[in-house]
PDB file of C-alpha atoms in Angstrom:
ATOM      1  CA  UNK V   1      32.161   2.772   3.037  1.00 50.00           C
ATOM      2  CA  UNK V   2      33.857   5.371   0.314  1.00 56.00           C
ATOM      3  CA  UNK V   3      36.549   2.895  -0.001  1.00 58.00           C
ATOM      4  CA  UNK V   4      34.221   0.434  -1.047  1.00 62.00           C
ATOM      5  CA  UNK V   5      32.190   1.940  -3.048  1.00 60.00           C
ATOM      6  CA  UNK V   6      31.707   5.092  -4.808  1.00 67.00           C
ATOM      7  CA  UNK V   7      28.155   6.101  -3.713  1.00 66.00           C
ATOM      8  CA  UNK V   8      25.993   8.562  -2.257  1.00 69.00           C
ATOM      9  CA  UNK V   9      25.782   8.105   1.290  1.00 73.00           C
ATOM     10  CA  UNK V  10      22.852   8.954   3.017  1.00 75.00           C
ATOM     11  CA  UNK V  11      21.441   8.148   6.646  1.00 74.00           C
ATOM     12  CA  UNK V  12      17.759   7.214   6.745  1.00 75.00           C
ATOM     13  CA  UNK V  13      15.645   7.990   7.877  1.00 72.00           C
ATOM     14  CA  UNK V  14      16.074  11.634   9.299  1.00 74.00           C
ATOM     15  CA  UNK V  15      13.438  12.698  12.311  1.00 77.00           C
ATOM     16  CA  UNK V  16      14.614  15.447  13.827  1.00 88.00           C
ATOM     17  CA  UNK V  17      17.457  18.328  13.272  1.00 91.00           C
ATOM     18  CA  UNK V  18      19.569  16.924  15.394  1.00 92.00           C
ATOM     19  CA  UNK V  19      20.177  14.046  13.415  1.00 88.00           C
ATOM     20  CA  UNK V  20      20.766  16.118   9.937  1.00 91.00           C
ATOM     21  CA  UNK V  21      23.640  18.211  12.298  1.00 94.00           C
ATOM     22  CA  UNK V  22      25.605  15.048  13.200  1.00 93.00           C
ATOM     23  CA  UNK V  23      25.295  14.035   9.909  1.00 91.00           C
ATOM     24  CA  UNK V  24      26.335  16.341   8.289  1.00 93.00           C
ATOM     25  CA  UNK V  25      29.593  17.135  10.738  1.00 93.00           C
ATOM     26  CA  UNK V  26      30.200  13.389  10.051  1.00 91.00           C
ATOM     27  CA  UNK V  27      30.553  13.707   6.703  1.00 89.00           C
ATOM     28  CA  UNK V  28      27.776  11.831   5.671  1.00 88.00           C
ATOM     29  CA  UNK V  29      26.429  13.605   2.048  1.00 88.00           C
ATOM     30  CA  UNK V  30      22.841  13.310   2.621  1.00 87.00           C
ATOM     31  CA  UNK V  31      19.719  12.803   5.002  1.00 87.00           C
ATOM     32  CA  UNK V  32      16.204  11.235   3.726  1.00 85.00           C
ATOM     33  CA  UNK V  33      13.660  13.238   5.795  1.00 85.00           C
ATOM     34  CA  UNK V  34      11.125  10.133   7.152  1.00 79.00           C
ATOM     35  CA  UNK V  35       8.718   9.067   9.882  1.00 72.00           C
ATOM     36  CA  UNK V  36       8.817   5.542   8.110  1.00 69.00           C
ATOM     37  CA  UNK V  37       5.435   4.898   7.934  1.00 64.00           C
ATOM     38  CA  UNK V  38       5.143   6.683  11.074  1.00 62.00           C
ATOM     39  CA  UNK V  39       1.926   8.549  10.596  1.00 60.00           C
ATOM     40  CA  UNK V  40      -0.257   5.659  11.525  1.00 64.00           C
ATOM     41  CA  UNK V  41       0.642   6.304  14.625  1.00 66.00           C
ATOM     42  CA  UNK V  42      -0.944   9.010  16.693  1.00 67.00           C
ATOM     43  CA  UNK V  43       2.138  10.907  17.972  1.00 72.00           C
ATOM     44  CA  UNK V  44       4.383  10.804  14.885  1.00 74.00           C
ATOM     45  CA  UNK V  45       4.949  14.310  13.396  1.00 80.00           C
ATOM     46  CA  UNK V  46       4.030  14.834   9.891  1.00 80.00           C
ATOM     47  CA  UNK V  47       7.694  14.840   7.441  1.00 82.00           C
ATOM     48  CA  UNK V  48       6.813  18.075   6.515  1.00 84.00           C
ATOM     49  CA  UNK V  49       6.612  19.476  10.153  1.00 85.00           C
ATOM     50  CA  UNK V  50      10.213  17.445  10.943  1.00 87.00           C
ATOM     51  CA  UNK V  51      11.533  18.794   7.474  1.00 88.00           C
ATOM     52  CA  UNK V  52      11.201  22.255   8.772  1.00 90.00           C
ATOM     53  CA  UNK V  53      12.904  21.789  12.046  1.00 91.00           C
ATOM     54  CA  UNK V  54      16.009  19.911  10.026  1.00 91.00           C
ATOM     55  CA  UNK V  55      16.276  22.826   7.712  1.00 92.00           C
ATOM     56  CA  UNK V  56      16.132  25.298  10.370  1.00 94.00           C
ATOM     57  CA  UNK V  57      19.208  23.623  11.895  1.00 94.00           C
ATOM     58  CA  UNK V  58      21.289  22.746   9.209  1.00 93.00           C
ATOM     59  CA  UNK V  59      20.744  27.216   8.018  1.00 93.00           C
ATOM     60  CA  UNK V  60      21.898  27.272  12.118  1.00 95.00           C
ATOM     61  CA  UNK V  61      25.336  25.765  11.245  1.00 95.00           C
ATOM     62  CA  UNK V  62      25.665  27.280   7.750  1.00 94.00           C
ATOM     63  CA  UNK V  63      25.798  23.860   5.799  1.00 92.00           C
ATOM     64  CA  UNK V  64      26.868  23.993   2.595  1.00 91.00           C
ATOM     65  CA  UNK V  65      23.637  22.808  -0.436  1.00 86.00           C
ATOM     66  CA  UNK V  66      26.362  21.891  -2.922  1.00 86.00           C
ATOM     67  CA  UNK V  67      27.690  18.847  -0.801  1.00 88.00           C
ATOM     68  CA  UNK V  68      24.774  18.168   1.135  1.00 89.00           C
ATOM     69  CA  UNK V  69      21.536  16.685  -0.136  1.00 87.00           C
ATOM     70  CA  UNK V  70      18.099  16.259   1.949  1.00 87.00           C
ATOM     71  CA  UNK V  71      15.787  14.506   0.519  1.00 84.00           C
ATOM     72  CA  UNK V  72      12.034  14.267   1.569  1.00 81.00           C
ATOM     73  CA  UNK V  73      10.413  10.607   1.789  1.00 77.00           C
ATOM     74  CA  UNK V  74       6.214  10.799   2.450  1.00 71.00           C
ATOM     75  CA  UNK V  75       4.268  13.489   3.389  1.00 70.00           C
ATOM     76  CA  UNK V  76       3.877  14.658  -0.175  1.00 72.00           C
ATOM     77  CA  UNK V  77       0.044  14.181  -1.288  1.00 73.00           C
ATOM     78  CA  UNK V  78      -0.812  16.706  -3.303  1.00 76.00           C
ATOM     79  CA  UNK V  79       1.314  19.204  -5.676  1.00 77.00           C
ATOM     80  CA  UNK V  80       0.579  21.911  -2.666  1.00 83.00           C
ATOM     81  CA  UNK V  81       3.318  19.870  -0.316  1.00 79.00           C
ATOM     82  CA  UNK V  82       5.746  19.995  -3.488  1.00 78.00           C
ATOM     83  CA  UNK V  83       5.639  24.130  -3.211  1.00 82.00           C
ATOM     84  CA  UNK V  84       5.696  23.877   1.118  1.00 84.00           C
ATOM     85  CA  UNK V  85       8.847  21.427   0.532  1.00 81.00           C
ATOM     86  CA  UNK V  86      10.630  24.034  -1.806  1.00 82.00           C
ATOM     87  CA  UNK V  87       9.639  27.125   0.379  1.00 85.00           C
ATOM     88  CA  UNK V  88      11.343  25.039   3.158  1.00 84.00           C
ATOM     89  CA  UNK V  89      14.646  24.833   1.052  1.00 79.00           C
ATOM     90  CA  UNK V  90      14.032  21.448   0.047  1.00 65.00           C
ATOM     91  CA  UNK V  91      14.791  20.383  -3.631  1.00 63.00           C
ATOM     92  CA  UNK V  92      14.263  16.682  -3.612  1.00 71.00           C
ATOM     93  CA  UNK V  93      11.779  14.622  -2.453  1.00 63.00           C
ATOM     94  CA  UNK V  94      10.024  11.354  -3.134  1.00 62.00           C
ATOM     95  CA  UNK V  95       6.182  11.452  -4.451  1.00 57.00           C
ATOM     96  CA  UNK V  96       4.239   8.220  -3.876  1.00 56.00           C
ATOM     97  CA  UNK V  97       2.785   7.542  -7.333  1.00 52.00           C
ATOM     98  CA  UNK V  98      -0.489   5.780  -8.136  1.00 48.00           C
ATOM     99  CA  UNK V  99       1.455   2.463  -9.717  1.00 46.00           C
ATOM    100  CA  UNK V 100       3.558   1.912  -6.375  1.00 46.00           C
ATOM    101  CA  UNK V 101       6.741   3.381  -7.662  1.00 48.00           C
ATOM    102  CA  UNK V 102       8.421   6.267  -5.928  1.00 52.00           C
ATOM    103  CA  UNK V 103       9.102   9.401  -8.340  1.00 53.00           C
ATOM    104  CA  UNK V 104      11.817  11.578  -7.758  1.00 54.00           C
ATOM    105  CA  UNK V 105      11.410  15.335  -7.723  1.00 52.00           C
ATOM    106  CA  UNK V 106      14.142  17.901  -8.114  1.00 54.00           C
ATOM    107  CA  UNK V 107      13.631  20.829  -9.020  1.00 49.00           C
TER     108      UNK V 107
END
């Protein structure tokens, strides 16, 4: 796909730290943390819950933040899960805002 195109590549979405590891040995330069929509379901962890388990296990294998980006995508209500995202190790992450559009924050 590099030889295509020069573009981020990132697999979505992300559920567990398992999949960030593989990724990230594969080369691939970033993960979008998601449950797709998955909380309307009884048994689907919360994003934040999952993002905690990826970051755990990418620290495990000593990945390296300048050429690896995880990005967070729902779970982020209130300006409370902004500051649990970033205590995490999480810079990025997508905030659902009022008009429909998704906002990026990076901070």
């Amino acid at each position: 796909m590099k030889l295509v195109a020069s573009l981020l590549t990132c697999l979505f979405p992300s559920v567990s730290g398992a999949d960030a590891v593989l990724a990230y040995k594969a080369g691939v330069e970033g993960i979008v943390v998601s449950n797709h929509g998955g909380r309307n379901c009884d048994t689907a962890r919360p994003t934040l819950q999952v993002l905690y388990e990826v970051m755990e296990a990418l620290r495990g294998i000593r990945y390296d933040k300048r050429k690896f980006d995880v990005y967070l995508d729902g779970g982020i209500k209130r300006g409370g899960d902004i500051f649990k995202a970033v205590a995490l190790g999480k810079l990025k992450c997508y905030i659902n805002c009022m008009v429909g559009h998704k906002c990026i924050f990076s901070g």
